[in-house]
C-alpha positions as semicolon CSV with decimal commas, in nm:
position;residue;x (nm);y (nm);z (nm)
1;M;13,813;4,470;20,103
2;D;13,812;4,674;19,782
3;V;14,068;4,524;19,543
4;Q;14,179;4,575;19,186
5;R;14,036;4,316;18,948
6;V;14,127;4,253;18,583
7;G;13,931;4,016;18,361
8;T;13,602;3,830;18,383
9;G;13,710;3,472;18,313
10;A;13,606;3,165;18,507
11;H;13,961;3,091;18,633
12;T;14,031;3,319;18,931
13;V;14,397;3,404;19,002
14;L;14,508;3,580;19,320
15;V;14,817;3,790;19,240
16;L;15,043;3,846;19,542
17;H;15,308;4,118;19,540
18;G;15,660;4,127;19,678
19;W;15,833;4,318;19,955
20;F;15,906;4,625;19,742
21;G;15,576;4,610;19,557
22;S;15,203;4,655;19,605
23;S;14,888;4,553;19,424
24;R;14,975;4,829;19,175
25;S;15,324;4,702;19,094
26;W;15,202;4,464;18,821
27;G;15,111;4,745;18,582
28;A;15,349;4,644;18,301
29;L;15,190;4,299;18,293
30;L;14,825;4,403;18,272
31;P;14,797;4,483;17,898
32;H;14,912;4,130;17,812
33;L;14,668;3,930;18,026
34;D;14,383;3,723;17,881
35;Q;14,083;3,890;18,041
36;G;13,834;3,649;17,886
37;E;13,987;3,332;18,024
38;F;14,101;3,457;18,365
39;S;13,990;3,686;18,649
40;Y;14,294;3,838;18,818
41;V;14,259;3,978;19,170
42;F;14,533;4,202;19,312
43;P;14,523;4,236;19,693
44;D;14,755;4,436;19,918
45;Y;14,904;4,307;20,242
46;R;14,837;4,496;20,562
47;G;15,041;4,814;20,563
48;Y;15,070;4,824;20,182
49;G;14,888;5,007;19,904
50;D;14,520;5,059;19,979
51;R;14,576;4,903;20,323
52;R;14,836;5,151;20,445
53;G;14,765;5,236;20,806
54;E;14,612;4,894;20,874
55;T;14,788;4,726;21,164
56;G;14,858;4,360;21,219
57;R;15,127;4,105;21,294
58;Y;15,269;4,148;20,942
59;S;15,337;3,776;20,915
60;V;15,320;3,529;20,628
61;A;15,042;3,340;20,807
62;E;14,837;3,656;20,856
63;A;14,878;3,756;20,491
64;A;14,766;3,408;20,383
65;G;14,467;3,427;20,615
66;D;14,369;3,759;20,461
67;V;14,386;3,602;20,114
68;L;14,149;3,324;20,221
69;T;13,912;3,579;20,375
70;L;13,918;3,774;20,050
71;V;13,831;3,476;19,829
72;D;13,548;3,390;20,068
73;D;13,420;3,747;20,039
74;L;13,442;3,718;19,660
75;G;13,248;3,392;19,666
76;V;13,533;3,201;19,501
77;D;13,577;2,838;19,603
78;R;13,882;2,729;19,399
79;F;14,150;2,956;19,264
80;S;14,511;2,975;19,153
81;L;14,786;3,191;19,300
82;L;15,056;3,396;19,130
83;G;15,314;3,517;19,380
84;H;15,623;3,734;19,334
85;S;15,913;3,714;19,580
86;M;15,756;3,747;19,928
87;G;15,424;3,666;19,761
88;G;15,573;3,327;19,674
89;S;15,596;3,247;20,043
90;V;15,244;3,374;20,107
91;M;15,097;3,166;19,822
92;Q;15,256;2,850;19,966
93;R;15,114;2,931;20,310
94;V;14,769;2,961;20,149
95;Y;14,825;2,621;19,990
96;A;14,935;2,472;20,325
97;D;14,624;2,610;20,495
98;A;14,369;2,526;20,222
99;P;14,519;2,272;19,978
100;D;14,184;2,157;19,837
101;R;14,099;2,510;19,723
102;V;14,418;2,577;19,524
103;R;14,411;2,487;19,154
104;A;14,772;2,578;19,077
105;L;15,066;2,788;19,197
106;V;15,297;3,012;18,995
107;G;15,598;3,169;19,163
108;V;15,797;3,453;19,007
109;S;16,137;3,460;19,179
110;P;15,947;3,324;19,479
111;V;16,072;3,305;19,836
112;P;16,090;2,936;19,940
113;A;15,875;2,806;20,224
114;S;16,198;2,766;20,423
115;G;16,276;3,137;20,414
116;V;16,600;3,290;20,286
117;P;16,940;3,265;20,458
118;F;17,145;3,585;20,491
119;D;17,503;3,653;20,582
120;E;17,554;3,937;20,832
121;Q;17,647;4,200;20,574
122;S;17,349;4,123;20,351
123;W;17,112;4,124;20,648
124;R;17,233;4,472;20,746
125;L;17,169;4,593;20,391
126;F;16,816;4,455;20,385
127;E;16,734;4,552;20,744
128;G;16,849;4,907;20,675
129;A;16,612;4,938;20,380
130;A;16,323;5,031;20,609
131;D;16,485;5,370;20,673
132;S;16,719;5,410;20,376
133;P;16,599;5,470;20,019
134;G;16,961;5,414;19,916
135;N;16,952;5,063;20,059
136;R;16,629;4,993;19,874
137;R;16,784;5,108;19,548
138;A;17,098;4,900;19,608
139;I;16,892;4,587;19,675
140;I;16,680;4,628;19,362
141;D;16,993;4,692;19,156
142;L;17,171;4,390;19,307
143;T;16,880;4,152;19,251
144;T;16,849;4,252;18,885
145;G;17,218;4,202;18,808
146;N;17,336;4,566;18,824
147;R;17,233;4,610;18,462
148;L;16,917;4,823;18,446
149;T;16,859;5,196;18,404
150;G;16,871;5,417;18,710
151;T;16,542;5,573;18,600
152;W;16,367;5,242;18,659
153;L;16,553;5,182;18,987
154;D;16,445;5,523;19,114
155;A;16,084;5,456;19,014
156;M;16,089;5,123;19,198
157;V;16,222;5,289;19,513
158;R;15,961;5,564;19,485
159;H;15,682;5,308;19,449
160;S;15,807;5,120;19,753
161;L;15,824;5,432;19,968
162;E;15,482;5,556;19,859
163;H;15,299;5,224;19,886
164;S;15,417;5,075;20,215
165;D;15,423;5,180;20,580
166;R;15,770;5,187;20,727
167;D;15,695;4,954;21,020
168;A;15,507;4,706;20,806
169;F;15,790;4,701;20,552
170;A;16,043;4,640;20,830
171;A;15,839;4,360;20,987
172;Y;15,775;4,177;20,661
173;L;16,150;4,129;20,610
174;T;16,163;3,896;20,910
175;A;15,836;3,738;20,798
176;W;15,955;3,627;20,454
177;A;16,321;3,571;20,534
178;R;16,286;3,378;20,860
179;T;15,958;3,191;20,837
180;D;16,006;2,818;20,772
181;F;15,707;2,594;20,707
182;H;15,849;2,379;20,426
183;T;15,771;2,054;20,610
184;E;15,402;2,143;20,575
185;I;15,413;2,164;20,195
186;K;15,681;1,904;20,116
187;G;15,545;1,643;19,879
188;G;15,249;1,858;19,782
189;E;15,088;1,740;19,458
190;V;14,965;2,084;19,353
191;P;15,055;2,187;18,997
192;I;15,332;2,443;19,036
193;Q;15,543;2,653;18,804
194;V;15,841;2,861;18,914
195;I;15,992;3,131;18,697
196;A;16,347;3,238;18,780
197;G;16,545;3,523;18,628
198;R;16,895;3,450;18,498
199;H;17,017;3,778;18,650
200;D;16,879;3,714;19,001
201;P;17,180;3,624;19,219
202;A;16,982;3,501;19,522
203;L;16,657;3,343;19,404
204;G;16,775;3,205;19,072
205;A;16,726;2,864;18,913
206;E;16,980;2,684;19,134
207;T;16,805;2,797;19,452
208;M;16,467;2,708;19,303
209;R;16,582;2,354;19,221
210;A;16,725;2,306;19,571
211;T;16,404;2,419;19,744
212;F;16,089;2,403;19,532
213;G;16,237;2,119;19,328
214;A;16,296;1,914;19,641
215;W;15,946;1,968;19,780
216;Y;15,703;1,968;19,486
217;P;15,710;1,655;19,268
218;S;15,532;1,827;18,978
219;L;15,746;2,143;18,968
220;E;15,794;2,305;18,628
221;L;16,092;2,543;18,635
222;E;16,155;2,805;18,369
223;T;16,447;3,049;18,355
224;F;16,396;3,385;18,185
225;P;16,719;3,489;18,011
226;D;16,645;3,862;18,016
227;A;16,515;3,902;18,371
228;G;16,646;3,936;18,722
229;H;16,414;3,945;19,022
230;Y;16,133;4,148;18,859
231;A;16,012;3,956;18,553
232;M;15,682;4,147;18,551
233;D;15,881;4,462;18,468
234;E;16,174;4,311;18,281
235;S;15,993;4,056;18,061
236;P;15,618;4,125;18,089
237;V;15,503;3,973;17,758
238;A;15,702;3,655;17,817
239;L;15,573;3,634;18,173
240;A;15,207;3,669;18,075
241;T;15,255;3,408;17,803
242;S;15,426;3,156;18,030
243;V;15,190;3,201;18,325
244;E;14,873;3,171;18,119
245;R;15,003;2,878;17,921
246;F;15,065;2,695;18,249
247;L;14,744;2,800;18,425
248;G;14,541;2,721;18,116
249;R;14,626;2,353;18,166
250;H;14,487;2,352;18,520
C-alpha cells in the first residue's frame, strides 16, 4: 500500500482519519510536526482517498487489520497511533488486537470503544449524510459549535465528497457508531492521551471522562478551548505541540 509519510524519526506514528476525512485531511497540521523525532504515516481506509474503489466489509475490525498489515509491510514492530473521531475507534481496535506493539495512543475527539449513542433525529441526520451534502455540512457545523466560516464548512464537505466512496461512507457510520468492544480494552495500561474540543457537543470532555476515563487508568485528558471536533484544522499548532509532547515521553 502506497501511503503518505512525513518525517524520518525513529518513533513511528500511524495517523488515522475520521469519517469525513482522508489521509489528506491532516494538511494544516503537517508544517508543525517534528520530522526529525517522528515518522508519521497517513493511511486511508478502504473506500477512502487513495483506496477509493477498494471493497471490503468497511468495519472497525477490518480497518484495524489493514493498519497492522501496513506496519508489517513497513517493517515496523512498535508504533504509536494518532486517531481522529472514527480513527479513535480504529486505534483502540489495533490496541486490542496487538497490545504489545502499541507504544502510546492519542485520540483527537475520538469515538469511544463502546460506539456512540444516537437519538432518532440525530441518526436520521447522520444516516442521510451519505446522499446529502447539506447533511454533511450541517453535521460539521454542529460538531464545531456553529461558529466557523462557511468557506471552511464548504471545503470540508467538498473534501469528504471527493475522498470517499458513497457506500463506504454509509457503511462506516454503522461501524463507528454501533461497534462496542470496550470490554476488550478496559483496564488497558497503554499510555493514552485524549484531546477534546470545548465546542464539540457530542464527543467533548464529559463524554471522554465517562468512557476513556473509565477504561484507561493512565488517561491524560486535555480540552482545547478554541476547537470543536476538528482540532487539526481549528488549533493545529496547539495540537502538534500537545501530541508530540505526550508521545515524546513514550
